[in-house]
Steps between C-alpha positions, in 0.01 A plus 500: 500500500410846369181611673273788395273645771189709428346717774169681431284440810497864614530843336868422444616315190823307547716241327818322601733256332702263716782340302630150556831648620321687783508841335176694481337804346182673615277775359211663687247762389280644772150642470271578213353151457675469164546125523393418144705781347815451706546129551616376158756780447630447854551129434705583192701756695574278800626228266731754337624628836565145622673407176266204460278472191137410559566186297737385776239525779426157650210578734250777569393590855199726547314658789152346484340729760303595685506860384369719219279319251642674194860462609457130574327437169784668310778328694354150492397528134850614407661216695267248334570641153877484550476147638274378220713655227819328619360203692639634828399400853344766720481549875234715665566654842261715701558868563474435874776238485728737306447782748552257787827381347622856445417599858662185641820577310506855633450377857799268469714774343405741779532236772158617617456216746199660671280443194311173536226527239486654152164618366481604133194714430397538135247767405189329357327831422137571596609546864643150542838329526654157452716381790715209612726439800839327489754402763791743467759221502384347172605150404795530259780749507693685246601520139876519461670711236603857433361758741375219722368735767281684251397174333394339829172318457326288762216272399232596755354151482131420549301784660411484866160625390362628170137603452394400149267798460581871531419668832412856597732730700329436833528124458861550389588683822342231716660218301851650496476604864460137598858419396674759716693400812683826570623820333636444151422128488283524187634658180243610241586564135314555173296769331200416717705569811611827346143602423383433856824596672332763717280231651760226525736737681254502791578135578791498747651168389537594134818595315373715210833650394537284186148544361613761248828337390319168451172630361514268197645150456856540361546310171857402592367337818236320293776364276719383788209356695400303191857369471498398868172314466606323183820388672292378796286285273201718413378394157448751221195455276409541136341816368154341489507438876597854602218716639474825698394488865239778507335385828173667404284532188605743230362854541270477199338188646464668840334806344261281299402278794437801725285681242127512588272294273419664168199726529529545877546841659850635447607224264624732227708706741675189624615367163879493500682720252708318238849412611751711308803317364798537729294628795461270798181544695605265777 
């Protein structure tokens, strides 16, 4: 199976193509929130690099969030369009699962046996983060092939805990702190961990050394995690059944619901400015 993976949950835009012979290609563009402008050309390029025409892709995997509203809209819409055009199955995986899988693979490669819990932290903007906690051992090991050590992916399995709503930094510190059982037993990753690194570093049980290198979910890990889950029996869906996992209302809806009633004091000052194309306000 030739599998195309689309990663747009954070500021980073990424694509990967995992061939049926185990070979893979990956492209990543960091920063700038240029998801809409970058994604289609990157898909064409990764297919060329992998030597696999888009017409030969059998399945599309996509990060469904949580993360940036604009990025998720672009990524999921692109996955749906590709799937609809060629009647392909699609598989959505959360950004937290992808980060958890990437961290679990690194822990195995490093033989970091002291790490017991992995906590991906995704920046939700507006002073909040999305979090989940996974057992460091995961539930399924390895993807064989060339460069096996670099390709190591561990399915983190179901989260130990995963708040469905974003939380603020103080709640994050309390929540993460509850998983520690000694120095270095909790590894935090993700752009949210990077943003609040100065505060997380105050918790003695946390390993924060990979927050920068794993700030965004790697598209190659998304591809390999999708392959693992498909092999384990997870069912792909049709394009019509694919949806982003925002975990809170869209920003425009939030701004409208929080606006004072028309005619009340301060109502005009609180009207949200129009959302500019390509600019994420989340």
